[in-house]
Amino acid sequence: MIELADVLEARDRVAETSRHTPLEYSHTFSAMTGADVHLKQETFQRTGAFKIRGATNRIATLPEADREAGVVTASAGNHAQGVALAATRSGVDAKIVMPADAPIAKVKATRAYGAEVVLDGADYDAAAERAHEIERAEGRYYLHAFDDPMVMAGQGTIGLEILEDLPGVDTVVVPIGGGGLIAGVATAIVGKKPEARVVGVQAEGAATAAESLRRGERVVLESVHTIADGIATRSVGEETFPVIQDRVDEVVTVSDDDVAVALTTLLERGKTLVEGAGAVPLAALLEERFAFAPEETVVPVLSGGNIDMNMLTTVVVRGLAETGRYLRLRTVLQDRPGALEGLVTVLAAEGANIYAIQHDRTSRDVAMDDAEVELDLETRGPDHVEDVVAALEEAGYPVDVMV
Amino acid sequence: MIELADVLEARDRVAETSRHTPLEYSHTFSAMTGADVHLKQETFQRTGAFKIRGATNRIATLPEADREAGVVTASAGNHAQGVALAATRSGVDAKIVMPADAPIAKVKATRAYGAEVVLDGADYDAAAERAHEIERAEGRYYLHAFDDPMVMAGQGTIGLEILEDLPGVDTVVVPIGGGGLIAGVATAIVGKKPEARVVGVQAEGAATAAESLRRGERVVLESVHTIADGIATRSVGEETFPVIQDRVDEVVTVSDDDVAVALTTLLERGKTLVEGAGAVPLAALLEERFAFAPEETVVPVLSGGNIDMNMLTTVVVRGLAETGRYLRLRTVLQDRPGALEGLVTVLAAEGANIYAIQHDRTSRDVAMDDAEVELDLETRGPDHVEDVVAALEEAGYPVDVMV
């Protein structure tokens, strides 16, 4: 098992390629929760996520023969970019296998950081198989995304930075996918300040660590599903799990809707972009999935910011809808002059702003002389949504709420 | 005309309510432009924009009788929130008139900062009229959004912060709406460092200062149109214009598409949200609308981050489309089994990822036995867009590019 000394030794190495990221007090989230909330903004890390720390420490501690042979790995996400830049800065050759349908932006970024990208495989597992073939054929070192003590130790430098910037920290909240980040951070935090605690957070649809802790043994899920793709991992690591058992206080879960609300709130109020996995700790805090005292000093680790821009627009709409600030509904009107005006009048009286209207007279779901209307509305909150729906129904419009 | 001394005197007052915002070196934008780019992140200011600085300085320098009577103003945007919080922190009563259709989020925020909000008027001009009625009826002080020396001096504290954090600055790039921000910043920069220059940037659809400078007199436009609503002002101020004439090096313009690209790039690469007006200086830099030397130290002022989330999703799609990374097109297929498969095969061969497909067999624009298909695609850049369109047309699909 890794120990505090491993993390302390990683620190200077990691500083060669990575930023000491800001730890920012958040007035907004402190006011919303009653805790004293400071955000560890790893979203501003080079490559947009923490993975470069672990990759740097792993490469720096490889035997010279491995460094000369180069490294290989498989990744559809942040690990690809982290390894690419860490290797380039360390003068080591890197080959990254990405699934054939990997987002173009991530492929371009990985190449731009200096790695050779091999596009192969229908999914991550297939890409990993190909990467292991390359490992054997070319004698390269396979750089695992989390299940490696030197990778964990590198990620743990985040914990050291938090303690340096905020010695009074009570609770650090960390996302869990494979468990490399939390294993390192917990080793650093608990090692230097035993009275502090580390809380892990997973997506409900990929609750591997939560389930493994409950059963007392590592479980592998058949499939996982979450918008937080950075932590959509089918199991925690063999090396990370014992560290989590030993040093993590508790592991909780959040829903995709919770993640969407947290991400949107941080963007709208904090002007900061995170990816789904990066929003997970904030979601757990906002939803009070773990207990905390008033004015307890809580640090959610915003682990990364690499979200696909198309996914972002979907998540934002979902986040607004979830907080009652966006209402998409379908209704039906008689297809005659003035019909739409009646509908708009009801909405104006209720103070709902219209973002968009789609008016379809050819929909097959309604009678020949009616028209289907889809409305996107800005609303003030859950109560307002109820009022708007009730007013429309009272005026004789059938309402089908879509988000 | 305001002088450097006014800005220097404003500094301690402004510090009572406002943050000294970060000035961050940007690796991304330096690499993209060849300049040494540092971003003045006023988007992280309290209330999400710079307006609180000017409002604070104005309120702090009011005669006691005015402070007791309270202030009134009209605003649909950042000025409302800036005045609200500045007044609350200064213990002064504030009434803000907002147009009746003001975004709900802005109304809520203004109330949350402690002001009384009056919703009245179809547009800003009508709201301002009502605010002046309140001024007369209640003896309140009308706190103008820009055309007031103490407001300008307050905004100018941004210039002092830039000089303090980066004494080697060569060029500061500032958005212009009414001109209060640039008047203050130019007074600070040119007053303390005459060899530095200040460049103003406007939206093409609201180029009041550019046109006024050209004509040598202040012009008032009939109407303005830009996605940068924070600078959609029909004229620069009577008080700000002479300062701009005297101290601003040049004023350039950018298109809405330029703004969308800059905003999206900052969000995707810098993980930071700005509103349209806040992206305007970065747009001018990226589009090289003013001349700069290699490694010249350039500071775009990201003036605010309060963008409606619905507007954001529109702007991001526009920004991706403009850089060839998002393609929305319509085509027509014969309405028979396998027709869609043929289309998808062409796209796969070209390496275009499909985000969304809308398949409409009832569209009235096509023959009875055909179906209209709308496709949202992820593409690699302008060349890739051309390749995809050419491949579809070669395979017999008519292509109508929508964004």
Short mmCIF file of N, CA and C in Angstrom, two decimals, chain A residues 19 22 24 27 43-44 47-48 89 100-105 108 113 264 267-274 305-314 316-317 320 325-326 351-353 355 358 360-364 376 378-381 384, chain B residues 19 22 24 27 43-44 47-48 89 100-105 108 113 264 267-274 305-314 316-317 320 325-326 351-353 355 358 360-364 376 378-381 384:
data_model
loop_
_atom_site.label_atom_id
_atom_site.label_comp_id
_atom_site.label_asym_id
_atom_site.label_seq_id
_atom_site.Cartn_x
_atom_site.Cartn_y
_atom_site.Cartn_z
N ARG A 19 0.59 22.36 -12.58
CA ARG A 19 0.35 23.56 -11.79
C ARG A 19 -0.05 23.20 -10.37
N PRO A 22 -5.47 26.56 -8.03
CA PRO A 22 -6.03 27.44 -7.00
C PRO A 22 -7.01 26.71 -6.06
N GLU A 24 -10.11 28.06 -3.94
CA GLU A 24 -10.85 29.32 -3.87
C GLU A 24 -12.03 29.21 -2.90
N HIS A 27 -18.19 31.96 -1.93
CA HIS A 27 -19.27 32.63 -1.21
C HIS A 27 -20.62 31.97 -1.55
N THR A 43 -9.76 21.83 -12.33
CA THR A 43 -10.22 22.08 -13.69
C THR A 43 -9.26 23.02 -14.44
N PHE A 44 -8.51 23.83 -13.67
CA PHE A 44 -7.53 24.73 -14.30
C PHE A 44 -6.14 24.09 -14.41
N THR A 47 -3.82 20.41 -19.23
CA THR A 47 -4.63 19.37 -19.89
C THR A 47 -6.07 19.34 -19.35
N GLY A 48 -6.40 20.21 -18.41
CA GLY A 48 -7.77 20.31 -17.94
C GLY A 48 -8.20 19.27 -16.93
N ARG A 89 6.87 16.14 -21.88
CA ARG A 89 7.70 16.99 -21.01
C ARG A 89 8.85 16.21 -20.39
N ALA A 100 -12.26 3.88 -31.50
CA ALA A 100 -12.41 4.46 -32.83
C ALA A 100 -13.37 5.64 -32.86
N ASP A 101 -14.38 5.63 -31.96
CA ASP A 101 -15.36 6.71 -31.98
C ASP A 101 -15.09 7.77 -30.90
N ALA A 102 -13.84 7.86 -30.45
CA ALA A 102 -13.50 8.86 -29.43
C ALA A 102 -13.81 10.26 -29.94
N PRO A 103 -14.23 11.17 -29.05
CA PRO A 103 -14.53 12.54 -29.50
C PRO A 103 -13.32 13.15 -30.21
N ILE A 104 -13.60 13.77 -31.34
CA ILE A 104 -12.54 14.33 -32.17
C ILE A 104 -11.69 15.34 -31.38
N ALA A 105 -12.35 16.13 -30.53
CA ALA A 105 -11.61 17.14 -29.76
C ALA A 105 -10.55 16.49 -28.88
N LYS A 108 -7.60 15.18 -31.03
CA LYS A 108 -6.75 16.30 -31.46
C LYS A 108 -5.88 16.80 -30.31
N TYR A 113 -0.55 17.33 -27.65
CA TYR A 113 0.36 17.23 -26.49
C TYR A 113 1.56 16.34 -26.80
N THR A 264 -24.30 23.05 -13.55
CA THR A 264 -24.94 24.28 -14.03
C THR A 264 -24.80 25.41 -13.02
N LEU A 267 -21.32 26.77 -13.09
CA LEU A 267 -21.10 27.55 -14.31
C LEU A 267 -21.78 28.90 -14.22
N GLU A 268 -23.04 28.89 -13.82
CA GLU A 268 -23.82 30.12 -13.81
C GLU A 268 -23.38 31.07 -12.70
N ARG A 269 -23.14 30.54 -11.52
CA ARG A 269 -22.79 31.39 -10.38
C ARG A 269 -21.29 31.56 -10.23
N GLY A 270 -20.53 30.47 -10.46
CA GLY A 270 -19.08 30.53 -10.25
C GLY A 270 -18.29 30.80 -11.51
N LYS A 271 -18.96 30.83 -12.66
CA LYS A 271 -18.33 31.12 -13.97
C LYS A 271 -17.22 30.13 -14.30
N THR A 272 -17.31 28.93 -13.74
CA THR A 272 -16.26 27.94 -13.91
C THR A 272 -16.84 26.67 -14.51
N LEU A 273 -16.14 26.12 -15.51
CA LEU A 273 -16.61 24.92 -16.18
C LEU A 273 -15.94 23.68 -15.59
N VAL A 274 -16.75 22.70 -15.24
CA VAL A 274 -16.22 21.38 -14.88
C VAL A 274 -16.92 20.33 -15.72
N GLY A 305 -12.16 19.53 -16.19
CA GLY A 305 -13.09 20.39 -16.90
C GLY A 305 -13.29 20.02 -18.36
N ASN A 306 -12.90 18.81 -18.74
CA ASN A 306 -12.95 18.45 -20.16
C ASN A 306 -14.30 17.84 -20.53
N ILE A 307 -15.26 18.69 -20.73
CA ILE A 307 -16.58 18.22 -21.13
C ILE A 307 -16.81 18.61 -22.58
N ASP A 308 -17.34 17.68 -23.33
CA ASP A 308 -17.72 17.92 -24.71
C ASP A 308 -18.75 19.07 -24.75
N MET A 309 -18.54 20.02 -25.66
CA MET A 309 -19.42 21.20 -25.67
C MET A 309 -20.87 20.85 -25.99
N ASN A 310 -21.07 19.79 -26.77
CA ASN A 310 -22.42 19.38 -27.08
C ASN A 310 -23.09 18.76 -25.85
N MET A 311 -22.33 17.92 -25.15
CA MET A 311 -22.82 17.36 -23.88
C MET A 311 -23.14 18.49 -22.90
N LEU A 312 -22.31 19.52 -22.90
CA LEU A 312 -22.53 20.64 -21.98
C LEU A 312 -23.90 21.26 -22.17
N THR A 313 -24.27 21.51 -23.43
CA THR A 313 -25.56 22.16 -23.65
C THR A 313 -26.70 21.27 -23.14
N THR A 314 -26.58 19.96 -23.32
CA THR A 314 -27.59 19.03 -22.81
C THR A 314 -27.66 19.08 -21.29
N VAL A 316 -26.73 21.48 -19.25
CA VAL A 316 -27.21 22.75 -18.74
C VAL A 316 -28.74 22.82 -18.78
N VAL A 317 -29.32 22.38 -19.89
CA VAL A 317 -30.79 22.37 -19.99
C VAL A 317 -31.37 21.47 -18.90
N LEU A 320 -31.09 23.23 -15.50
CA LEU A 320 -32.10 24.29 -15.34
C LEU A 320 -33.48 23.67 -15.12
N ARG A 325 -36.22 25.91 -13.60
CA ARG A 325 -35.94 27.18 -14.28
C ARG A 325 -36.07 27.05 -15.78
N TYR A 326 -36.42 25.87 -16.22
CA TYR A 326 -36.58 25.62 -17.65
C TYR A 326 -37.67 24.60 -17.77
N GLY A 351 -46.25 35.00 -16.19
CA GLY A 351 -44.87 35.50 -16.10
C GLY A 351 -43.82 34.49 -16.53
N ALA A 352 -44.18 33.59 -17.45
CA ALA A 352 -43.20 32.64 -17.98
C ALA A 352 -42.65 33.20 -19.29
N ASN A 353 -41.33 33.36 -19.38
CA ASN A 353 -40.73 33.85 -20.62
C ASN A 353 -40.63 32.72 -21.64
N TYR A 355 -38.77 30.94 -24.52
CA TYR A 355 -37.49 30.83 -25.21
C TYR A 355 -37.70 30.44 -26.67
N GLN A 358 -42.14 25.65 -31.14
CA GLN A 358 -42.22 24.88 -32.38
C GLN A 358 -43.68 24.53 -32.61
N ASP A 360 -46.29 22.66 -35.01
CA ASP A 360 -46.29 21.62 -36.03
C ASP A 360 -47.72 21.22 -36.39
N ARG A 361 -48.15 21.64 -37.58
CA ARG A 361 -49.51 21.32 -37.98
C ARG A 361 -49.62 19.96 -38.65
N THR A 362 -48.47 19.29 -38.81
CA THR A 362 -48.52 18.00 -39.51
C THR A 362 -48.29 16.82 -38.58
N SER A 363 -48.19 17.12 -37.26
CA SER A 363 -47.95 16.03 -36.33
C SER A 363 -49.04 14.96 -36.46
N ARG A 364 -48.61 13.71 -36.41
CA ARG A 364 -49.60 12.64 -36.56
C ARG A 364 -50.25 12.28 -35.23
N ASP A 376 -40.55 26.01 -25.13
CA ASP A 376 -39.44 26.09 -24.18
C ASP A 376 -39.63 27.37 -23.38
N GLU A 378 -38.80 29.85 -19.79
CA GLU A 378 -38.00 30.19 -18.61
C GLU A 378 -38.95 30.37 -17.44
N THR A 379 -38.67 29.66 -16.35
CA THR A 379 -39.54 29.73 -15.18
C THR A 379 -38.71 30.08 -13.94
N ARG A 380 -39.41 30.44 -12.86
CA ARG A 380 -38.72 30.95 -11.68
C ARG A 380 -38.32 29.89 -10.67
N GLY A 381 -38.87 28.68 -10.80
CA GLY A 381 -38.57 27.64 -9.83
C GLY A 381 -39.68 26.60 -9.85
N HIS A 384 -43.28 27.80 -9.56
CA HIS A 384 -43.71 28.50 -10.77
C HIS A 384 -44.07 27.50 -11.87
N ARG B 19 -13.75 42.68 -5.21
CA ARG B 19 -12.53 41.89 -5.20
C ARG B 19 -11.47 42.51 -6.10
N PRO B 22 -8.37 38.21 -10.33
CA PRO B 22 -7.12 37.62 -10.80
C PRO B 22 -6.71 38.11 -12.19
N GLU B 24 -4.51 36.40 -15.03
CA GLU B 24 -3.94 35.06 -15.26
C GLU B 24 -3.26 34.97 -16.61
N HIS B 27 -1.73 30.33 -21.35
CA HIS B 27 -0.89 29.57 -22.26
C HIS B 27 -1.61 29.39 -23.60
N THR B 43 -14.72 38.56 -14.66
CA THR B 43 -15.88 37.66 -14.61
C THR B 43 -16.04 37.04 -13.21
N PHE B 44 -14.91 37.01 -12.45
CA PHE B 44 -14.97 36.49 -11.08
C PHE B 44 -15.22 37.60 -10.05
N THR B 47 -20.94 39.88 -7.99
CA THR B 47 -22.07 40.12 -8.91
C THR B 47 -21.73 39.68 -10.34
N GLY B 48 -20.54 39.17 -10.58
CA GLY B 48 -20.20 38.64 -11.90
C GLY B 48 -19.81 39.67 -12.95
N ARG B 89 -24.20 47.14 0.71
CA ARG B 89 -22.97 47.15 1.51
C ARG B 89 -22.65 48.53 2.07
N ALA B 100 -40.05 45.05 -18.08
CA ALA B 100 -40.98 44.02 -17.63
C ALA B 100 -40.57 42.62 -18.06
N ASP B 101 -39.87 42.50 -19.20
CA ASP B 101 -39.49 41.17 -19.67
C ASP B 101 -38.02 40.82 -19.35
N ALA B 102 -37.47 41.48 -18.34
CA ALA B 102 -36.08 41.20 -17.96
C ALA B 102 -35.93 39.72 -17.58
N PRO B 103 -34.79 39.12 -17.88
CA PRO B 103 -34.60 37.71 -17.53
C PRO B 103 -34.83 37.49 -16.03
N ILE B 104 -35.57 36.43 -15.72
CA ILE B 104 -35.95 36.15 -14.35
C ILE B 104 -34.73 36.00 -13.45
N ALA B 105 -33.69 35.38 -13.98
CA ALA B 105 -32.48 35.15 -13.18
C ALA B 105 -31.88 36.49 -12.72
N LYS B 108 -34.11 38.09 -9.97
CA LYS B 108 -33.91 37.40 -8.69
C LYS B 108 -32.58 37.80 -8.06
N TYR B 113 -29.48 40.73 -3.85
CA TYR B 113 -28.42 41.65 -3.41
C TYR B 113 -28.98 42.81 -2.57
N THR B 264 -16.61 30.61 -26.81
CA THR B 264 -16.55 29.15 -26.80
C THR B 264 -15.13 28.66 -26.55
N LEU B 267 -14.26 29.08 -22.93
CA LEU B 267 -14.98 28.10 -22.11
C LEU B 267 -14.35 26.72 -22.25
N GLU B 268 -14.11 26.32 -23.48
CA GLU B 268 -13.62 24.97 -23.74
C GLU B 268 -12.17 24.80 -23.32
N ARG B 269 -11.34 25.78 -23.60
CA ARG B 269 -9.91 25.65 -23.31
C ARG B 269 -9.56 26.23 -21.94
N GLY B 270 -10.18 27.37 -21.61
CA GLY B 270 -9.83 28.05 -20.35
C GLY B 270 -10.75 27.72 -19.20
N LYS B 271 -11.84 26.98 -19.47
CA LYS B 271 -12.80 26.54 -18.44
C LYS B 271 -13.44 27.73 -17.71
N THR B 272 -13.49 28.87 -18.39
CA THR B 272 -13.99 30.09 -17.77
C THR B 272 -15.14 30.65 -18.60
N LEU B 273 -16.21 31.04 -17.89
CA LEU B 273 -17.40 31.56 -18.57
C LEU B 273 -17.37 33.09 -18.60
N VAL B 274 -17.57 33.66 -19.78
CA VAL B 274 -17.80 35.10 -19.88
C VAL B 274 -19.09 35.35 -20.64
N GLY B 305 -19.42 37.95 -16.56
CA GLY B 305 -19.74 36.57 -16.89
C GLY B 305 -21.22 36.25 -16.79
N ASN B 306 -22.07 37.29 -16.79
CA ASN B 306 -23.50 37.03 -16.57
C ASN B 306 -24.24 36.80 -17.88
N ILE B 307 -24.12 35.60 -18.37
CA ILE B 307 -24.82 35.24 -19.61
C ILE B 307 -25.95 34.29 -19.28
N ASP B 308 -27.09 34.55 -19.88
CA ASP B 308 -28.24 33.68 -19.75
C ASP B 308 -27.85 32.27 -20.25
N MET B 309 -28.20 31.25 -19.48
CA MET B 309 -27.77 29.89 -19.81
C MET B 309 -28.35 29.42 -21.15
N ASN B 310 -29.54 29.91 -21.49
CA ASN B 310 -30.14 29.53 -22.76
C ASN B 310 -29.37 30.17 -23.92
N MET B 311 -29.03 31.46 -23.74
CA MET B 311 -28.19 32.16 -24.72
C MET B 311 -26.85 31.44 -24.86
N LEU B 312 -26.33 30.97 -23.75
CA LEU B 312 -25.03 30.30 -23.79
C LEU B 312 -25.04 29.10 -24.73
N THR B 313 -26.08 28.28 -24.62
CA THR B 313 -26.11 27.09 -25.46
C THR B 313 -26.17 27.49 -26.94
N THR B 314 -26.89 28.55 -27.26
CA THR B 314 -26.95 29.04 -28.64
C THR B 314 -25.58 29.51 -29.11
N VAL B 316 -22.61 28.73 -27.97
CA VAL B 316 -21.62 27.65 -28.07
C VAL B 316 -21.78 26.89 -29.40
N VAL B 317 -23.02 26.58 -29.76
CA VAL B 317 -23.25 25.90 -31.04
C VAL B 317 -22.73 26.77 -32.20
N LEU B 320 -18.89 26.69 -32.25
CA LEU B 320 -18.38 25.43 -32.80
C LEU B 320 -18.58 25.39 -34.31
N ARG B 325 -16.47 22.87 -36.34
CA ARG B 325 -16.49 21.72 -35.44
C ARG B 325 -17.89 21.22 -35.19
N TYR B 326 -18.86 21.87 -35.80
CA TYR B 326 -20.26 21.49 -35.63
C TYR B 326 -20.92 21.79 -36.97
N GLY B 351 -15.66 10.00 -41.20
CA GLY B 351 -15.22 10.25 -39.83
C GLY B 351 -15.95 11.38 -39.14
N ALA B 352 -17.21 11.61 -39.54
CA ALA B 352 -18.01 12.64 -38.86
C ALA B 352 -18.88 11.96 -37.81
N ASN B 353 -18.75 12.40 -36.56
CA ASN B 353 -19.58 11.81 -35.50
C ASN B 353 -20.98 12.41 -35.53
N TYR B 355 -24.17 13.64 -33.71
CA TYR B 355 -24.71 14.06 -32.41
C TYR B 355 -26.21 13.77 -32.35
N GLN B 358 -32.74 14.04 -36.82
CA GLN B 358 -34.20 14.18 -36.82
C GLN B 358 -34.71 13.73 -38.18
N ASP B 360 -37.95 13.23 -40.50
CA ASP B 360 -39.33 13.69 -40.58
C ASP B 360 -39.96 13.25 -41.89
N ARG B 361 -40.86 12.28 -41.79
CA ARG B 361 -41.49 11.78 -43.01
C ARG B 361 -42.70 12.61 -43.41
N THR B 362 -43.05 13.59 -42.57
CA THR B 362 -44.25 14.38 -42.89
C THR B 362 -43.91 15.78 -43.36
N SER B 363 -42.62 16.06 -43.55
CA SER B 363 -42.26 17.40 -43.99
C SER B 363 -42.96 17.73 -45.30
N ARG B 364 -43.44 18.96 -45.38
CA ARG B 364 -44.16 19.34 -46.59
C ARG B 364 -43.20 19.84 -47.68
N ASP B 376 -27.10 16.65 -36.94
CA ASP B 376 -26.12 17.43 -36.20
C ASP B 376 -24.85 16.59 -36.12
N GLU B 378 -20.47 16.24 -35.48
CA GLU B 378 -19.21 16.76 -34.98
C GLU B 378 -18.16 16.62 -36.08
N THR B 379 -17.48 17.70 -36.38
CA THR B 379 -16.49 17.68 -37.46
C THR B 379 -15.16 18.22 -36.93
N ARG B 380 -14.10 18.00 -37.73
CA ARG B 380 -12.75 18.32 -37.24
C ARG B 380 -12.31 19.73 -37.56
N GLY B 381 -13.00 20.42 -38.47
CA GLY B 381 -12.58 21.75 -38.85
C GLY B 381 -13.16 22.09 -40.21
N HIS B 384 -12.72 19.61 -43.05
CA HIS B 384 -13.52 18.41 -42.84
C HIS B 384 -14.97 18.65 -43.22
#
